[in-house]
Coordinates of N, CA and C in Angstrom, one line a residue:
M561 N 99.0 105.2 84.1 CA 98.4 105.0 85.1 C 96.9 104.5 85.5
K562 N 96.7 103.5 84.4 CA 95.3 103.4 84.3 C 94.8 101.9 85.2
F563 N 96.1 101.5 86.1 CA 95.5 100.8 87.1 C 95.0 101.4 88.1
L564 N 95.3 102.5 88.3 CA 94.9 103.2 89.6 C 93.3 103.7 89.2
F565 N 92.8 103.7 88.4 CA 91.5 103.7 88.0 C 90.7 102.2 88.2
R566 N 91.6 101.2 87.8 CA 90.8 99.7 88.1 C 90.9 99.7 89.2
D567 N 92.0 99.6 90.2 CA 91.8 99.7 91.9 C 91.1 100.4 92.7
A568 N 90.7 101.7 92.2 CA 89.7 102.4 92.7 C 88.5 101.8 92.4
E569 N 87.8 100.9 91.4 CA 86.7 100.6 91.3 C 86.8 99.0 92.0
N570 N 87.8 98.6 92.4 CA 87.7 97.3 93.0 C 87.4 97.8 94.8
V571 N 87.8 98.8 95.1 CA 87.7 99.6 96.3 C 86.2 99.8 96.4
L572 N 85.7 100.4 95.6 CA 84.1 100.6 95.7 C 83.3 99.2 95.6
N573 N 83.9 98.0 94.9 CA 83.2 96.9 95.2 C 83.5 95.8 96.4
A574 N 84.5 96.4 97.2 CA 85.0 95.8 98.6 C 84.0 96.3 99.3
E575 N 83.7 95.3 100.5 CA 83.0 95.5 101.9 C 84.1 96.2 102.7
A576 N 85.2 96.1 102.7 CA 86.1 96.6 103.3 C 87.5 96.8 103.0
V577 N 88.1 97.9 103.3 CA 89.7 98.0 103.0 C 90.5 97.8 104.1
M578 N 91.7 97.5 104.3 CA 92.4 97.8 105.6 C 93.6 98.2 104.9
I579 N 94.0 99.4 105.6 CA 95.2 100.2 105.3 C 96.5 99.9 106.4
I580 N 97.7 99.3 106.0 CA 98.5 98.6 106.9 C 99.8 99.3 106.3
G581 N 100.6 99.8 107.3 CA 102.1 100.8 107.1 C 103.0 100.2 108.2
T582 N 104.0 100.7 107.9 CA 105.5 100.8 108.8 C 105.9 102.0 108.9
D583 N 106.4 102.4 110.0 CA 107.7 103.6 109.7 C 108.8 102.7 109.1
Q584 N 109.7 103.8 108.8 CA 111.0 103.3 108.5 C 112.0 103.4 109.6
Q585 N 112.5 102.8 110.3 CA 113.4 103.0 111.4 C 114.4 101.6 111.6
V586 N 115.7 102.1 111.4 CA 116.8 101.0 111.4 C 116.5 100.0 112.4
Q587 N 116.9 99.1 112.4 CA 117.0 98.2 113.6 C 118.3 97.9 114.2
G588 N 119.5 98.3 113.7 CA 120.7 98.5 114.3 C 121.1 97.1 113.9
L589 N 121.0 96.4 113.1 CA 121.7 95.0 112.8 C 122.7 94.8 112.0
N590 N 122.8 95.8 111.3 CA 123.9 96.0 110.4 C 124.1 95.0 109.3
C591 N 122.8 94.4 108.9 CA 122.7 93.3 108.1 C 123.4 93.6 106.6
G592 N 123.2 95.0 105.9 CA 123.8 95.3 104.7 C 122.3 95.0 103.7
H593 N 121.2 94.5 104.2 CA 120.4 94.0 103.1 C 120.0 95.2 102.4
C594 N 119.7 96.2 102.7 CA 119.5 97.7 102.2 C 120.5 97.9 101.0
G595 N 121.8 97.6 100.9 CA 122.8 97.9 100.2 C 123.8 98.8 100.6
Y596 N 123.7 99.0 102.4 CA 125.1 99.7 102.9 C 125.1 98.7 103.9
D597 N 126.6 99.0 104.1 CA 127.4 97.8 105.3 C 126.8 98.2 106.5
T598 N 126.4 99.5 107.1 CA 125.8 99.8 108.2 C 124.7 100.4 108.5
C599 N 124.0 100.4 109.3 CA 122.7 101.0 109.6 C 123.1 102.5 109.6
A600 N 124.2 103.0 110.2 CA 124.3 104.4 110.2 C 124.8 104.7 109.0
A601 N 125.4 104.1 107.8 CA 125.6 104.5 106.5 C 124.5 104.9 105.6
K602 N 123.2 104.0 106.0 CA 122.0 104.0 105.3 C 121.6 105.4 105.2
P603 N 121.3 106.0 104.1 CA 120.5 107.3 104.4 C 119.1 107.3 104.7
F604 N 118.4 108.2 104.9 CA 117.5 107.9 105.9 C 116.3 107.6 104.5
V605 N 116.4 108.1 103.5 CA 115.6 107.9 102.4 C 115.5 106.4 102.1
V606 N 116.4 105.9 102.4 CA 116.6 104.6 101.7 C 115.8 103.5 102.7
P607 N 114.7 102.6 102.4 CA 113.7 101.8 103.6 C 114.8 101.1 104.3
C608 N 114.6 100.4 105.6 CA 115.3 99.5 106.1 C 114.6 98.0 105.8
T609 N 115.2 97.2 105.1 CA 114.5 96.1 104.5 C 113.9 95.3 105.7
I610 N 114.5 95.4 107.0 CA 113.8 94.6 108.1 C 112.4 95.3 108.4
N611 N 112.2 96.3 108.4 CA 110.8 97.0 108.3 C 109.9 96.8 107.2
S612 N 110.4 96.7 105.9 CA 109.7 96.2 104.8 C 109.4 94.5 104.9
V613 N 110.4 93.9 105.2 CA 109.8 92.5 105.5 C 108.8 92.3 106.2
D614 N 109.0 92.9 107.7 CA 108.0 92.4 108.7 C 106.5 93.1 108.0
L615 N 106.7 94.3 107.4 CA 104.9 94.5 106.6 C 104.6 93.4 106.0
G616 N 105.7 92.9 105.1 CA 105.1 91.7 104.3 C 104.5 90.5 105.1
I617 N 105.3 90.3 106.0 CA 104.8 89.2 106.7 C 103.4 89.5 107.5
A618 N 103.1 90.9 107.9 CA 101.7 91.1 108.4 C 100.6 91.3 107.5
I619 N 101.1 91.3 106.5 CA 99.9 91.6 105.3 C 99.7 89.8 104.9
G620 N 100.8 89.2 104.6 CA 100.3 87.5 104.6 C 99.6 87.5 105.9
S621 N 99.8 87.4 106.8 CA 98.8 87.0 107.9 C 97.6 87.5 107.8
A622 N 97.7 88.8 107.7 CA 96.0 89.4 107.2 C 95.3 88.5 106.2
C623 N 96.1 88.4 105.2 CA 95.4 87.8 104.3 C 94.8 86.4 104.7
A624 N 95.9 85.4 105.1 CA 95.5 84.3 105.5 C 94.3 84.3 106.4
T625 N 94.5 85.1 107.5 CA 93.2 85.0 108.4 C 92.0 85.2 107.7
A626 N 91.9 86.3 106.6 CA 90.9 86.3 106.1 C 90.1 85.3 105.3
S627 N 91.1 84.5 104.6 CA 91.2 83.1 103.8 C 90.5 82.3 104.9
D628 N 90.8 82.1 106.1 CA 90.2 81.2 107.0 C 88.9 81.5 107.0
W629 N 88.4 82.5 106.8 CA 87.0 83.1 107.4 C 86.2 83.4 105.6
R630 N 87.0 82.3 104.7 CA 86.3 82.7 103.4 C 86.3 83.9 102.6
L631 N 87.0 85.1 103.0 CA 86.8 86.1 102.6 C 87.9 86.2 101.5
D632 N 87.6 87.1 100.3 CA 88.4 87.3 99.2 C 89.3 88.7 99.7
T633 N 90.4 88.5 99.0 CA 91.2 89.8 99.5 C 92.4 89.9 98.2
R634 N 92.7 91.2 98.1 CA 93.5 91.5 97.3 C 94.7 92.7 97.7
V635 N 95.7 92.6 97.9 CA 96.8 93.4 98.3 C 97.2 94.7 97.1
M636 N 96.9 95.8 97.7 CA 96.9 96.7 96.4 C 97.7 97.9 97.1
F637 N 98.9 97.9 96.0 CA 100.1 99.5 96.4 C 99.2 100.4 96.4
S638 N 98.5 100.7 94.9 CA 98.0 101.8 94.7 C 97.0 102.3 95.7
V639 N 96.3 101.8 96.3 CA 95.5 102.3 97.2 C 96.0 102.7 98.3
G640 N 97.4 101.7 98.9 CA 97.9 101.9 100.1 C 99.1 103.5 99.6
W641 N 99.2 103.5 98.3 CA 99.9 104.8 97.9 C 99.2 106.2 98.3
A642 N 97.8 105.7 97.7 CA 96.7 106.7 97.9 C 96.6 107.4 99.5
A643 N 96.3 106.5 100.2 CA 96.1 106.4 101.6 C 97.3 107.4 102.3
Q644 N 98.6 106.7 101.7 CA 99.6 107.6 102.3 C 100.0 109.0 101.8
R645 N 99.4 109.4 100.3 CA 99.5 110.5 100.0 C 98.6 111.3 100.6
L646 N 97.4 110.6 101.3 CA 96.4 111.7 102.0 C 96.7 111.7 103.4
G647 N 97.7 111.2 103.6 CA 98.5 111.3 105.2 C 97.8 110.4 106.1
M648 N 96.9 109.4 105.6 CA 96.1 108.4 106.7 C 96.9 107.9 107.7
L649 N 98.2 107.6 107.6 CA 98.8 106.7 108.6 C 100.2 107.5 108.8
G650 N 100.1 108.6 108.9 CA 101.0 109.6 109.6 C 102.0 109.7 108.8
D651 N 103.3 109.2 109.7 CA 104.8 109.1 109.1 C 105.1 108.0 108.3
C652 N 104.0 107.0 108.3 CA 104.5 105.5 107.8 C 104.9 105.8 106.1
K653 N 106.1 105.3 105.9 CA 107.1 105.5 104.8 C 106.7 104.0 103.7
C654 N 106.2 103.2 104.1 CA 105.4 102.2 103.1 C 104.2 101.6 103.8
V655 N 103.3 102.0 103.0 CA 101.9 101.7 103.1 C 101.4 100.7 102.2
M656 N 100.5 99.5 102.5 CA 99.8 99.0 101.6 C 98.2 98.8 101.9
A657 N 97.4 98.3 100.9 CA 95.8 98.2 101.5 C 95.6 96.7 101.1
I658 N 94.6 96.3 101.8 CA 94.2 95.0 101.7 C 92.3 95.2 101.6
S659 N 92.1 95.3 100.2 CA 90.8 95.0 99.9 C 90.0 93.5 100.2
V660 N 88.8 93.9 101.0 CA 88.5 92.7 101.6 C 86.7 92.4 100.9
S661 N 86.5 91.2 100.6 CA 85.1 91.0 99.9 C 84.7 89.6 100.7
A662 N 83.4 89.6 100.5 CA 82.4 88.5 100.9 C 81.3 88.1 99.9
S663 N 81.4 88.5 98.4 CA 80.4 88.5 97.4 C 80.3 86.9 97.2
S664 N 79.7 86.6 96.7 CA 79.4 85.2 95.6 C 80.6 85.2 95.0
K665 N 81.4 86.1 94.3 CA 82.3 86.1 93.3 C 83.4 87.2 93.8
N666 N 84.5 86.8 93.4 CA 85.5 87.7 93.9 C 85.9 88.7 93.0
P667 N 85.8 89.9 93.2 CA 85.4 91.1 92.4 C 87.1 91.6 92.0
F668 N 87.9 91.0 92.8 CA 89.6 91.2 92.4 C 90.1 90.3 91.5
F669 N 89.5 89.4 91.1 CA 90.2 88.2 90.3 C 89.8 88.5 88.9
D670 N 89.0 88.8 88.0 CA 88.6 89.2 86.7 C 89.0 90.6 86.6
R671 N 89.9 91.1 86.7 CA 90.1 92.5 86.7 C 90.6 93.1 85.4
K672 N 89.8 94.0 84.9 CA 90.6 94.5 83.4 C 90.8 96.0 83.6
P673 N 91.6 96.2 82.7 CA 92.2 97.8 82.8 C 91.1 98.6 82.6
K674 N 91.0 99.7 83.4 CA 90.0 101.0 83.3 C 90.7 101.9 82.1
E675 N 89.6 102.6 81.3 CA 90.1 103.4 80.5 C 90.5 104.4 81.2
N676 N 91.6 105.3 80.8 CA 92.1 106.2 81.3 C 91.1 107.6 81.3
L677 N 90.2 107.6 82.6 CA 89.2 108.8 82.5 C 89.5 110.0 82.6
A678 N 91.1 110.3 82.8 CA 91.4 111.4 82.8 C 91.8 112.3 81.5
Q679 N 91.4 111.6 80.1 CA 91.8 112.1 79.0 C 90.5 113.0 78.5

């Protein structure tokens, strides 16, 4: 999981990090997008697709707004995962992070894998 070390370095090079997440709550649409015919048939551990889509829309809007202000962003699963494990967003089941930078060069573009520091 070398990418965790690389992404941690990116966080250190960012001016800000936005943590964004969603609870997993069925919407009662019985759309079947999660793989189950009805919301009642869906096990609790299976995420509601509508929640995940809404989170994706929010992430896209946040990155687009940052771009309008000429800020560089990087959506990071790894940082969201770490924030979730630390309990930073309570009961949110799907958490992502957006690193933001206003430097002269985008620190999230030419990313090289970090060596595994745990060895």
